Coordinates of C-alpha atoms and ligand atoms in Angstrom, one line a residue:
M156 CA 0.0 -0.1 0.0
R157 CA 3.0 2.3 0.3
T158 CA 4.3 3.5 -3.1
P159 CA 8.1 2.9 -3.1
V160 CA 10.5 5.7 -3.7
I161 CA 13.8 5.2 -5.5
A162 CA 15.9 8.4 -5.3
G163 CA 19.1 9.3 -7.0
N164 CA 21.3 11.6 -5.0
W165 CA 23.9 12.9 -7.6
K166 CA 25.6 14.8 -4.9
L167 CA 28.5 17.2 -6.2
F168 CA 28.8 15.6 -9.6
K169 CA 27.8 16.4 -13.1
T170 CA 27.7 19.6 -15.2
I171 CA 24.4 20.6 -16.8
A172 CA 25.2 19.0 -20.1
E173 CA 26.2 15.6 -18.1
A174 CA 22.9 15.8 -15.9
T175 CA 20.7 16.2 -18.9
S176 CA 22.2 13.6 -20.7
L177 CA 22.0 11.2 -17.8
V178 CA 18.3 12.1 -17.3
N179 CA 17.8 11.4 -21.0
D180 CA 19.4 8.1 -21.0
L181 CA 17.4 7.1 -17.9
K182 CA 14.0 8.0 -19.4
P183 CA 13.6 5.0 -21.9
L184 CA 15.0 2.7 -19.1
V185 CA 12.3 3.5 -16.7
S186 CA 9.5 4.7 -18.9
G187 CA 7.6 1.4 -18.3
T188 CA 8.1 1.3 -14.6
A189 CA 4.7 1.6 -12.8
G190 CA 4.3 1.7 -9.1
V191 CA 7.6 3.3 -8.2
E192 CA 8.2 7.0 -7.5
I193 CA 11.4 7.8 -9.3
V194 CA 13.4 10.8 -8.1
V195 CA 16.7 12.4 -9.2
A196 CA 18.5 15.1 -7.3
P197 CA 21.0 16.9 -9.3
V198 CA 23.0 20.0 -8.2
F199 CA 21.0 23.3 -8.0
T200 CA 22.6 24.7 -11.5
A201 CA 21.1 21.8 -13.3
L202 CA 17.7 21.5 -11.8
S203 CA 15.9 23.6 -14.4
R204 CA 17.5 22.0 -17.3
V205 CA 16.9 18.6 -16.0
A206 CA 13.3 19.5 -15.2
E207 CA 12.9 20.4 -19.0
A208 CA 14.6 17.2 -20.0
S209 CA 12.3 15.1 -17.7
A210 CA 9.1 16.8 -18.4
G211 CA 6.3 14.6 -19.3
S212 CA 8.3 11.5 -18.0
N213 CA 7.8 9.6 -14.8
I214 CA 10.9 11.0 -13.3
R215 CA 10.6 13.7 -10.4
L216 CA 13.0 16.2 -9.5
A217 CA 14.7 16.8 -6.1
A218 CA 17.1 19.3 -4.8
Q219 CA 19.7 18.3 -2.4
D220 CA 19.1 21.0 0.4
C221 CA 17.2 24.3 0.7
F222 CA 17.0 27.2 3.2
W223 CA 13.9 27.8 5.5
E224 CA 13.2 31.5 4.6
E225 CA 11.3 32.4 1.6
E226 CA 13.4 35.4 0.5
G227 CA 15.6 38.1 2.0
A228 CA 19.1 39.1 2.5
F229 CA 20.5 35.5 2.8
T230 CA 23.3 35.3 0.3
G231 CA 24.0 32.0 -1.1
E232 CA 20.7 30.4 0.0
V233 CA 18.0 28.8 -2.1
A234 CA 14.4 29.0 -1.0
P235 CA 11.9 26.0 -1.2
K236 CA 9.7 28.1 -3.3
L237 CA 12.5 28.6 -5.8
L238 CA 13.0 25.0 -6.1
K239 CA 9.4 24.5 -6.9
D240 CA 9.8 27.3 -9.6
A241 CA 12.9 25.2 -11.0
G242 CA 10.6 22.2 -11.3
C243 CA 11.4 20.3 -8.1
S244 CA 8.7 18.3 -6.4
H245 CA 11.0 16.9 -3.7
V246 CA 14.0 18.0 -1.7
I247 CA 16.6 16.1 0.3
I248 CA 17.0 17.6 4.0
G249 CA 19.5 16.7 6.6
H250 CA 21.8 14.5 4.5
S251 CA 24.7 13.3 6.8
E252 CA 27.1 15.0 4.5
R253 CA 25.4 18.2 5.3
R254 CA 25.3 17.3 9.1
Q255 CA 29.0 16.3 9.0
Y256 CA 30.6 19.1 6.9
F257 CA 28.0 22.0 6.8
G258 CA 26.8 22.2 10.4
E259 CA 23.3 20.8 9.9
T260 CA 21.5 20.3 13.1
D261 CA 18.2 18.7 14.0
E262 CA 16.9 22.3 14.4
S263 CA 18.0 23.5 11.0
V264 CA 16.5 20.3 9.6
N265 CA 13.1 21.0 11.2
K266 CA 13.2 24.5 10.1
K267 CA 13.9 23.3 6.3
V268 CA 11.4 20.4 6.7
K269 CA 8.7 22.8 7.6
A270 CA 9.7 25.5 5.0
A271 CA 9.6 22.8 2.2
I272 CA 6.3 21.3 3.4
G273 CA 5.0 25.0 3.2
A274 CA 6.1 25.6 -0.3
G275 CA 4.3 22.2 -1.3
L276 CA 7.5 20.1 -1.7
T277 CA 8.0 16.6 -0.3
A278 CA 10.7 16.5 2.1
I279 CA 13.1 13.6 2.1
V280 CA 14.5 13.8 5.7
C281 CA 17.8 12.0 6.3
V282 CA 18.7 10.3 9.6
G283 CA 21.6 7.7 10.4
E284 CA 24.2 6.9 13.0
T285 CA 28.0 6.9 12.7
L286 CA 30.2 3.8 13.1
A287 CA 31.2 5.1 16.5
E288 CA 27.7 5.6 17.6
R289 CA 26.5 2.0 16.4
E290 CA 29.4 0.6 18.0
A291 CA 28.6 2.2 21.4
D292 CA 25.1 0.7 21.0
K293 CA 23.7 4.3 20.6
T294 CA 21.9 3.6 17.2
F295 CA 18.4 3.7 18.3
A296 CA 19.0 6.8 20.7
V297 CA 20.6 8.6 17.8
I298 CA 17.9 7.9 15.4
E299 CA 15.3 8.7 17.9
T300 CA 16.7 12.0 18.8
Q301 CA 17.1 12.9 14.8
V302 CA 13.4 11.8 13.9
R303 CA 12.0 13.6 16.9
G304 CA 14.2 16.7 16.4
G305 CA 13.8 16.8 12.4
L306 CA 9.8 16.2 12.8
A307 CA 9.2 18.4 15.6
D308 CA 5.9 20.1 15.2
I309 CA 4.9 18.2 12.0
T310 CA 1.3 17.3 11.9
A311 CA 0.0 14.1 10.6
E312 CA -1.5 15.9 7.8
S313 CA 1.8 17.3 6.7
L314 CA 3.6 14.1 7.2
K315 CA 2.1 13.1 4.0
Q316 CA 4.8 15.4 2.6
V317 CA 7.6 13.7 4.4
V318 CA 9.7 10.7 3.4
I319 CA 12.2 9.6 5.8
A320 CA 15.5 8.0 4.7
Y321 CA 17.6 6.0 7.0
E322 CA 21.1 6.1 5.9
P323 CA 23.9 4.7 8.4
V324 CA 26.8 7.0 7.8
W325 CA 29.2 4.1 7.8
A326 CA 27.3 2.6 4.9
I327 CA 27.5 5.7 2.7
G328 CA 30.0 5.5 -0.2
T329 CA 31.7 2.9 1.5
G330 CA 30.5 -0.1 -0.4
K331 CA 29.4 -1.4 3.0
T332 CA 25.6 -2.0 3.1
A333 CA 23.7 -2.5 6.3
S334 CA 22.5 -6.3 6.2
D335 CA 18.8 -6.5 5.2
A336 CA 18.2 -7.4 8.9
Q337 CA 20.3 -4.3 10.4
A338 CA 18.3 -2.1 8.1
Q339 CA 14.8 -3.7 8.9
E340 CA 15.4 -3.3 12.5
V341 CA 16.1 0.4 12.4
H342 CA 13.1 1.0 9.9
A343 CA 10.6 -0.9 12.2
F344 CA 12.0 1.2 15.2
I345 CA 11.4 4.6 13.2
R346 CA 7.8 3.3 12.1
C347 CA 7.2 2.7 15.6
L348 CA 8.5 6.0 16.8
V349 CA 6.1 7.7 14.1
A350 CA 3.2 5.8 15.5
K351 CA 4.0 7.2 19.0
L352 CA 4.4 10.7 17.8
L353 CA 1.7 10.9 15.2
G354 CA -0.5 7.8 15.4
Q355 CA -0.6 4.5 13.7
P356 CA -2.2 5.6 10.5
S357 CA 0.5 8.1 9.9
A358 CA 3.3 5.4 10.7
D359 CA 1.5 3.0 8.2
A360 CA 1.7 5.5 5.5
V361 CA 5.0 7.1 5.8
R362 CA 7.5 5.9 3.5
I363 CA 11.1 4.9 5.0
L364 CA 13.9 4.7 2.6
Y365 CA 17.1 2.9 3.0
G366 CA 20.6 4.7 1.9
G367 CA 24.1 3.7 2.0
S368 CA 25.8 1.7 -1.0
V369 CA 22.5 0.4 -2.4
K370 CA 23.5 -1.3 -5.7
P371 CA 21.6 -3.4 -8.2
D372 CA 22.6 -6.5 -6.5
N373 CA 21.6 -5.8 -3.0
V374 CA 18.4 -3.7 -3.4
K375 CA 16.1 -6.8 -3.9
G376 CA 16.8 -8.1 -0.5
L377 CA 16.4 -4.7 1.1
M378 CA 13.2 -4.0 -0.5
A379 CA 11.9 -7.4 0.5
Q380 CA 12.0 -6.1 4.2
A381 CA 8.6 -5.3 5.6
D382 CA 9.4 -1.6 6.6
I383 CA 11.8 -0.7 4.0
D384 CA 9.8 1.3 1.3
G385 CA 12.5 2.5 -1.1
A386 CA 16.0 3.6 -1.6
L387 CA 18.1 6.7 -1.5
V388 CA 21.0 6.0 -3.8
G389 CA 24.4 7.8 -4.2
G390 CA 27.2 6.3 -6.4
A391 CA 24.9 3.8 -8.3
S392 CA 22.6 6.7 -9.3
L393 CA 25.3 8.2 -11.4
K394 CA 25.1 5.9 -14.3
A395 CA 21.6 5.2 -16.2
D396 CA 21.8 1.6 -16.3
S397 CA 22.7 1.0 -12.7
F398 CA 20.1 3.4 -11.4
A399 CA 17.4 1.8 -13.8
A400 CA 18.2 -1.6 -12.5
I401 CA 17.6 -0.5 -9.0
V402 CA 14.5 1.5 -10.0
N403 CA 13.3 -1.9 -11.9
Y404 CA 14.3 -4.1 -8.8
A405 CA 10.8 -5.8 -8.9
G406 CA 11.1 -6.9 -12.3
Ligands
LIG596 P1 25.9 5.8 -1.6 O1 25.1 7.3 -1.1 O2 24.9 5.1 -2.3 O3 26.8 6.3 -2.6 O4 26.5 5.1 -0.6 C1 24.0 7.2 -0.5 C2 23.6 8.6 -0.1 O5 24.6 9.3 0.3 O6 22.5 9.0 -0.2

């Protein structure tokens, strides 16, 4: 009953020409794919051109971050409504690389999530523990803090515009995926937490994606888990054939 989401996070890769050519290569490979929400997240400068290239297709567009104010003297920032203007339907918020390198906190994530929802975007909110936190048995505590903080003041109604992505930091870009069972355990924990915060119907409806070294050869096992509703894909989303193989995991 939950439509899976497969999202490609292109991070800081690809010029406008490379990004448009990737989406053009991807289109025919996924045009027959039904029942999967397909999202790609290019860099800001490529968004509007990728939006043009993907218009009329089943590929949706995400930005990789946004600011929380609508406009003003905020040099260098991009507002959710401008992302919408560029053709985005989604925005990734709180990716671990932003938390690690750019001082993103649960408070800033929460402000951005609220602003994104207000602008009519779907927020893909990322959470995940580091290796040190996992080894210190703090995984659930860390995830709980991030989910509670990131989703503070979000209502059951606005949660419809939220997708949660569980991305263990130790699995991102390392080729080291969480096992199906390790991922499922955290996904089930997050769903339970959402039920506590916003009620069972919200928990049943919210999509929880797994991210961290998702590849064509491990996506099937992950997607077979009861609480895994999709994937946030970095490295393997940079090539049309590997991303399409992930999108088409079911076929
Ligand atoms: P990866 O990245 O698939 O390259 O591990 C995932 C992500 O950072 O979203």
